[in-house]
N, C-alpha and C. Protein backbone atom coordinates (compact mmCIF):
# COMPACT_ATOMS: atom_id res chain seq x y z
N UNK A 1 24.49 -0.77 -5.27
CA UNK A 1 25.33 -1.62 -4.46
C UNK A 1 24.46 -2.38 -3.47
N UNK A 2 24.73 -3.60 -3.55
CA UNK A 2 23.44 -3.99 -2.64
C UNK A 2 24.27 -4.82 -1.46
N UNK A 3 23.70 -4.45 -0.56
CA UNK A 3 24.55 -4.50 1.09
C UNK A 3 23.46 -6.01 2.12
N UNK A 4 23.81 -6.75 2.64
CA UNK A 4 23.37 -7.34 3.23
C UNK A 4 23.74 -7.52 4.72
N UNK A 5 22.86 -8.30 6.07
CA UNK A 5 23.36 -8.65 6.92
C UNK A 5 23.70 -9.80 7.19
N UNK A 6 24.39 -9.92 7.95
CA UNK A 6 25.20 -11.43 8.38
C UNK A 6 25.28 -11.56 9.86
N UNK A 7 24.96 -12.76 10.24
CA UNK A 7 24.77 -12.70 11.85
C UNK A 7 26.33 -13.49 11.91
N UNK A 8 26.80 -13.44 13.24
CA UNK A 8 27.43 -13.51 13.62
C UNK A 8 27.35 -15.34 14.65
N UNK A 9 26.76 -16.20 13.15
CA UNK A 9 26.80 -17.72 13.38
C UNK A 9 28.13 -18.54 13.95
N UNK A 10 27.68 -19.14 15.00
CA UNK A 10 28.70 -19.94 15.68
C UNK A 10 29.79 -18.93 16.87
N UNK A 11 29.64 -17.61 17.07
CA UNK A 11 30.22 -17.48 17.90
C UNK A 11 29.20 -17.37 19.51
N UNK A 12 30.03 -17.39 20.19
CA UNK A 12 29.49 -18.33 21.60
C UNK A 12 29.45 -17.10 22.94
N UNK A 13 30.69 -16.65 22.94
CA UNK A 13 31.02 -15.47 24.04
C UNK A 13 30.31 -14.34 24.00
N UNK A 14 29.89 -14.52 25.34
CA UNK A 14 29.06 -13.10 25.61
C UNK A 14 29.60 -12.04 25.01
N UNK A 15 30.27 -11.08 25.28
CA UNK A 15 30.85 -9.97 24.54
C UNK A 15 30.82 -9.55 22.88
N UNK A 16 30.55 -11.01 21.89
CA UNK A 16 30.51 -11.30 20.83
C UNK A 16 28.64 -10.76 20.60
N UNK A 17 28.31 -11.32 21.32
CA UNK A 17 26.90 -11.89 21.61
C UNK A 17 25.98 -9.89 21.78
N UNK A 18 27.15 -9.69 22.18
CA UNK A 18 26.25 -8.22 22.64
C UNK A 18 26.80 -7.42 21.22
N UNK A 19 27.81 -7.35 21.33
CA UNK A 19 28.28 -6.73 19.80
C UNK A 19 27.18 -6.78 18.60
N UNK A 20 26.86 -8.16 18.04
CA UNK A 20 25.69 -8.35 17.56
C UNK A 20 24.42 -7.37 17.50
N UNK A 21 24.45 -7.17 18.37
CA UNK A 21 22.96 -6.90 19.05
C UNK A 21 22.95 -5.42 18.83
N UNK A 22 24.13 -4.76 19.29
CA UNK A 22 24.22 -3.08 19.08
C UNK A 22 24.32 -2.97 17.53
N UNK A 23 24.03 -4.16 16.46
CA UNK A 23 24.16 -3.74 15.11
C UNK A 23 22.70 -3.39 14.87
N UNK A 24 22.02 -3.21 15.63
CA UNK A 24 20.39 -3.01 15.05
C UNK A 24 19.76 -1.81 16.04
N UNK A 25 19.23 -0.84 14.98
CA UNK A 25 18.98 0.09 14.96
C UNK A 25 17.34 0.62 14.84
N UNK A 26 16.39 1.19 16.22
CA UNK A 26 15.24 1.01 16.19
C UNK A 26 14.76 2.15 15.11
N UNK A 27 13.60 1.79 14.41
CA UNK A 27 13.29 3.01 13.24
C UNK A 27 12.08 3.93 14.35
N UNK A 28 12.64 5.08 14.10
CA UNK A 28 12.19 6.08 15.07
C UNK A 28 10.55 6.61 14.09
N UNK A 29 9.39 6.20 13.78
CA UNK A 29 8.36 7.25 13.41
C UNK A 29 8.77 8.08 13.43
N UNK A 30 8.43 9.55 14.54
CA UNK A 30 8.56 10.55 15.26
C UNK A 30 9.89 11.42 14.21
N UNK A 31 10.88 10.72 14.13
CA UNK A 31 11.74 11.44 13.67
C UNK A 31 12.23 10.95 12.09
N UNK A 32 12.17 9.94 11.98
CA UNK A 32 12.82 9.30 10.77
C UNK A 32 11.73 9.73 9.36
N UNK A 33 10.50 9.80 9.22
CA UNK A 33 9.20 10.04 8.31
C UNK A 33 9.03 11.62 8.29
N UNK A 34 9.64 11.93 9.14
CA UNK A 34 9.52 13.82 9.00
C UNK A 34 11.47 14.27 8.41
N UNK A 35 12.51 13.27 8.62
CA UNK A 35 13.02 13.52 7.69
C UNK A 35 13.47 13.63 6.46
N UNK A 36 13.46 14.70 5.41
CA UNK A 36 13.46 14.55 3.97
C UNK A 36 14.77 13.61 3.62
N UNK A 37 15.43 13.51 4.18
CA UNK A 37 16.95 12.72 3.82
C UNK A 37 16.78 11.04 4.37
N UNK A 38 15.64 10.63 4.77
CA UNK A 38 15.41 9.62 5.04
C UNK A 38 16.23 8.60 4.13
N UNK A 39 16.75 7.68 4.67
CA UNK A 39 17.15 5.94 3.72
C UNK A 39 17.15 5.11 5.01
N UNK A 40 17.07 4.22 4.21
CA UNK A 40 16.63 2.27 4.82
C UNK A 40 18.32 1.95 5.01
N UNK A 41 18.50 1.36 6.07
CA UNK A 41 20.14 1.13 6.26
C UNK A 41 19.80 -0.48 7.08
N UNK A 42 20.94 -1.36 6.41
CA UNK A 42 21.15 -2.21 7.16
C UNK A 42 21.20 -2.58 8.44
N UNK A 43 19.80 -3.06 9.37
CA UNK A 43 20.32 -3.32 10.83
C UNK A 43 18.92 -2.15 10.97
N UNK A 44 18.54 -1.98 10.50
CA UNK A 44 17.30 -0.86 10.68
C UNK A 44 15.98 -1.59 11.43
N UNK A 45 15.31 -1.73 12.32
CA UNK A 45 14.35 -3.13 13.03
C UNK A 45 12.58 -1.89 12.98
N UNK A 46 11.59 -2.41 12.43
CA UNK A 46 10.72 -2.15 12.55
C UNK A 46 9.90 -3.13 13.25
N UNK A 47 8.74 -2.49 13.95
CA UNK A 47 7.48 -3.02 15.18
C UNK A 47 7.26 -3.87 14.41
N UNK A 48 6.53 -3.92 13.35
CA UNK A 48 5.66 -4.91 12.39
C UNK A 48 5.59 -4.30 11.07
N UNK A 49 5.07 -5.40 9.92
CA UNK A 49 5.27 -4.71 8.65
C UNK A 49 4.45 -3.74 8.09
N UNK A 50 3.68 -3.29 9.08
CA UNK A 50 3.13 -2.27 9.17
C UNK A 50 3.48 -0.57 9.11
N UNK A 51 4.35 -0.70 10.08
CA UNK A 51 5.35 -0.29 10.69
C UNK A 51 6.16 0.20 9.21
N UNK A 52 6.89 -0.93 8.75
CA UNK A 52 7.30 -0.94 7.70
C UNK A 52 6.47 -0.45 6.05
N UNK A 53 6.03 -0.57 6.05
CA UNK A 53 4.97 -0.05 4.74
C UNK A 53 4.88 1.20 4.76
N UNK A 54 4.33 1.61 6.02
CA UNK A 54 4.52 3.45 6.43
C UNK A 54 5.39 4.06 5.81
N UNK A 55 6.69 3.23 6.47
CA UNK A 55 8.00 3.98 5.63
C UNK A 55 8.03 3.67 4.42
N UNK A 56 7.80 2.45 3.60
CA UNK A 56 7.98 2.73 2.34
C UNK A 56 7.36 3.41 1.77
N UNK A 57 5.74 3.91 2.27
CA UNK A 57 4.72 4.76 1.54
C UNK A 57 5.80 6.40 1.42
N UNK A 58 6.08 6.52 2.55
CA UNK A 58 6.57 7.79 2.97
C UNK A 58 7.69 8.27 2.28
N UNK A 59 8.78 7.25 2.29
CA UNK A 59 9.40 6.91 1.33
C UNK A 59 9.32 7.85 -0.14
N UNK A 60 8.79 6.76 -0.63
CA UNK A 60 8.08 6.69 -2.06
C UNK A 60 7.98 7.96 -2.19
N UNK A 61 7.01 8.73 -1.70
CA UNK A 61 6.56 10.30 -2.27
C UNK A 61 7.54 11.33 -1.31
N UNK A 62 8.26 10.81 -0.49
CA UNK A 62 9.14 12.25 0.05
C UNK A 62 10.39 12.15 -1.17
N UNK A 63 10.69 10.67 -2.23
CA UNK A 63 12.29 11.12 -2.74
C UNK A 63 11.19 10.98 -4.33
N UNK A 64 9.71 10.76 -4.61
CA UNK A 64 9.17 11.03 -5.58
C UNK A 64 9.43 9.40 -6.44
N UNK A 65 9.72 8.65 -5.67
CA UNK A 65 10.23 7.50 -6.65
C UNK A 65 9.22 5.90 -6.29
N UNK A 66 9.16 5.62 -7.92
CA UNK A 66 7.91 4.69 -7.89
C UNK A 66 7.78 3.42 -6.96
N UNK A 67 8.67 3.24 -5.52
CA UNK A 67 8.75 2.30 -4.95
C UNK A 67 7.46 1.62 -4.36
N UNK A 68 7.23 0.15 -4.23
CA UNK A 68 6.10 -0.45 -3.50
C UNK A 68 6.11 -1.89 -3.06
N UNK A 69 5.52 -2.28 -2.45
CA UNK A 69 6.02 -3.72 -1.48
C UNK A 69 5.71 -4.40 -2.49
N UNK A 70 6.49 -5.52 -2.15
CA UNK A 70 5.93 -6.89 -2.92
C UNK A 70 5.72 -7.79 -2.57
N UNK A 71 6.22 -7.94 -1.43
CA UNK A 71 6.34 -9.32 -0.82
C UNK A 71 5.98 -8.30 0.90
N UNK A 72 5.04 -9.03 1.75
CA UNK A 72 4.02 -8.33 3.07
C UNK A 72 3.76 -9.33 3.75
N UNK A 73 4.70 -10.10 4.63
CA UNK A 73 3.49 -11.30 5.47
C UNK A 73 4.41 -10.75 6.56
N UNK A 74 3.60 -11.08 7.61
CA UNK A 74 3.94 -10.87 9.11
C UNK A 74 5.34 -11.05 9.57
N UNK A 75 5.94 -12.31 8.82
CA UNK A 75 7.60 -12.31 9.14
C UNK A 75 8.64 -11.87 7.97
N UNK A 76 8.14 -11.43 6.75
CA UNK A 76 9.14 -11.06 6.17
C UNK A 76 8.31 -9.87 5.29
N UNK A 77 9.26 -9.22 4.66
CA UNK A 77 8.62 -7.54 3.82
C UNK A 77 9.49 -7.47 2.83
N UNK A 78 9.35 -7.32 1.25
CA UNK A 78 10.51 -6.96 0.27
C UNK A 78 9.76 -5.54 -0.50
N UNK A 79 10.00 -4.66 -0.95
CA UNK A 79 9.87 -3.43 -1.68
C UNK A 79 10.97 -3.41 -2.53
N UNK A 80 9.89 -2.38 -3.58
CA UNK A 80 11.09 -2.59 -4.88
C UNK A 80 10.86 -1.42 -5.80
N UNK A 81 11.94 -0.97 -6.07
CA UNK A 81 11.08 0.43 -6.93
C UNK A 81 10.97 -0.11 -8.40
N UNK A 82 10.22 0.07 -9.28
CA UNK A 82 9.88 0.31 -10.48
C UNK A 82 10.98 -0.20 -11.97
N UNK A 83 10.56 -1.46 -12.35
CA UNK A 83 11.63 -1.64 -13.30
C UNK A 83 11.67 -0.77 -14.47
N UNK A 84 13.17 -0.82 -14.93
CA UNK A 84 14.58 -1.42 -14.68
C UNK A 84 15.10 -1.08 -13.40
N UNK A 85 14.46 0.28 -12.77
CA UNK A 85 15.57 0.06 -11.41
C UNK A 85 16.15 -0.72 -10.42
N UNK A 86 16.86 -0.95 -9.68
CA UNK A 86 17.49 -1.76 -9.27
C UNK A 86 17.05 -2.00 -7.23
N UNK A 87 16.66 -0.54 -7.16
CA UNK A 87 16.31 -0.47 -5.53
C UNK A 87 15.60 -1.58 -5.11
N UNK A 88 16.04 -1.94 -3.82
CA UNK A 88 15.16 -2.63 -3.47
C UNK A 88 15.43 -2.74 -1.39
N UNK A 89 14.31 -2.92 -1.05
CA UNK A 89 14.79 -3.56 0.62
C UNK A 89 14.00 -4.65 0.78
N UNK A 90 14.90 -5.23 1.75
CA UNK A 90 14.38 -6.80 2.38
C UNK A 90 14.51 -7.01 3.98
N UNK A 91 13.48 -6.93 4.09
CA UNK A 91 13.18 -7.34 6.04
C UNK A 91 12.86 -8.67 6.16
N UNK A 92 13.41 -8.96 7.28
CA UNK A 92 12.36 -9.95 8.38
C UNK A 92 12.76 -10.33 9.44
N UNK A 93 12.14 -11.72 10.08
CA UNK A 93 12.41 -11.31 11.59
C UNK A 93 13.49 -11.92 11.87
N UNK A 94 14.33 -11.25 12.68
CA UNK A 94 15.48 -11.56 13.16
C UNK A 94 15.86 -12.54 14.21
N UNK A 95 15.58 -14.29 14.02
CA UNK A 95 15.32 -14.85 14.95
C UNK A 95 16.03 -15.04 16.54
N UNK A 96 17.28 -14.56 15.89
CA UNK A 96 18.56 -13.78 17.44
C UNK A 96 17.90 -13.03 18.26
N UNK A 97 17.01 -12.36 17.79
CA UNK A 97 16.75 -11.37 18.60
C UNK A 97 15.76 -11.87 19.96
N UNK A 98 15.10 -12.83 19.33
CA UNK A 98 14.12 -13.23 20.48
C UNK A 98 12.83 -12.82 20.41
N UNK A 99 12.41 -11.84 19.15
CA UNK A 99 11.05 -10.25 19.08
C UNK A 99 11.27 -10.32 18.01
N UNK A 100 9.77 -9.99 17.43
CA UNK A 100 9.19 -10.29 16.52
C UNK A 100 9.03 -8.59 15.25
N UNK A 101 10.51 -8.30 15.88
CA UNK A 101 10.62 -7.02 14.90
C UNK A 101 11.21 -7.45 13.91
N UNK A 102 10.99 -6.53 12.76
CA UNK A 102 11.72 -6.63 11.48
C UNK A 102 13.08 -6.11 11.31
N UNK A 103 14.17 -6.74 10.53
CA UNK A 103 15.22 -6.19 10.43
C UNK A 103 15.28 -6.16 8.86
N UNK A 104 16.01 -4.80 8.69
CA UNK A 104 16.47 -4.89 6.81
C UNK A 104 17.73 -5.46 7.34
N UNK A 105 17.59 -6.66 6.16
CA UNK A 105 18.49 -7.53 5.94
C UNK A 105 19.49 -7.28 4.85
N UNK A 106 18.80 -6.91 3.75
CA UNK A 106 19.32 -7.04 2.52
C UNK A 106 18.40 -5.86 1.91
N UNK A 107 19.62 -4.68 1.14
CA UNK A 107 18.88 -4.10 0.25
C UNK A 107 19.95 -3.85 -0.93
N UNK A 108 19.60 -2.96 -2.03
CA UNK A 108 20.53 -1.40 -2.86
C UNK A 108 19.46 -0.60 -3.09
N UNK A 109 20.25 0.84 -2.28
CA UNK A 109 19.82 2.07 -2.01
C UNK A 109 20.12 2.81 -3.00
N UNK A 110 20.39 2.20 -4.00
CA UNK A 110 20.71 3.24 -5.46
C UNK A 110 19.31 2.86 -6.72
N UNK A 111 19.32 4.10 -6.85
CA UNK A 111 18.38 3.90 -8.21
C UNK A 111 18.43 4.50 -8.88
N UNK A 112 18.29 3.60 -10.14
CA UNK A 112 18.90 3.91 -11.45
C UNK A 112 17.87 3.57 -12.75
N UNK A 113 17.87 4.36 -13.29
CA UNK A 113 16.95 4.41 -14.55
C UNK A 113 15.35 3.95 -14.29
N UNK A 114 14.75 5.33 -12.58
CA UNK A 114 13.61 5.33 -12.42
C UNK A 114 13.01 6.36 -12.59
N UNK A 115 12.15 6.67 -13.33
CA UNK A 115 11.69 7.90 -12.96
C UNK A 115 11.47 9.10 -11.76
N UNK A 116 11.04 9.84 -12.23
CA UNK A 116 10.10 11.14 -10.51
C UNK A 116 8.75 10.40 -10.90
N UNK A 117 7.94 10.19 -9.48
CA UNK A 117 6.48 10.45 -9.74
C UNK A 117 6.00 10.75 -8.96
């Protein structure tokens, strides 16, 4: 199922404006890479794609599945696991925000017909 974000274009009022904003969610190191139940969720904001790669490395060998970037430049990040599967995430920078963190924008967290490796 592949889930995307949508900003909240053309509305004006503060209150709107903050709503927005509580949709993004900082990716914790410390806690998120030491959990085995880890997933990538919409609204998820990494430091840099650095930042980001970590987790997909981490990723990759904590659920055993052949995922790896494909796309790596400073403002945007795509990963993809292993065809035919279907997984995939998509970051970049969220220009609302004002900071030069990454947001998953667009992914599907399902995979299907990938191997273990």
């Amino acid at each position: 199922m592949v889930t995307e974000l949508h900003s909240d274009a053309g509305s004006s009022d503060e209150e709107n404006d903050n709503d927005w904003r509580n949709r993004y969610v900082d990716f914790n190191p410390e806690r998120d890479l030491k959990d085995p139940n880890f997933e990538f969720h919409i609204g998820m904001k990494f430091e840099s794609a650095e930042q980001l790669r970590l987790a997909v490395r981490t990723y990759s060998i904590m659920k055993g599945k052949p995922v790896k970037p494909y796309t790596n430049e400073k403002k945007r990040f795509r990963a993809k696991c292993k065809p035919p599967c279907q997984w995939f995430v998509y970051a970049s920078v969220e220009r609302e925000l004002g900071i030069a963190d990454l947001v998953v924008k667009s992914m599907n967290n399902e995979h299907t017909n990938c191997s273990h490796v």
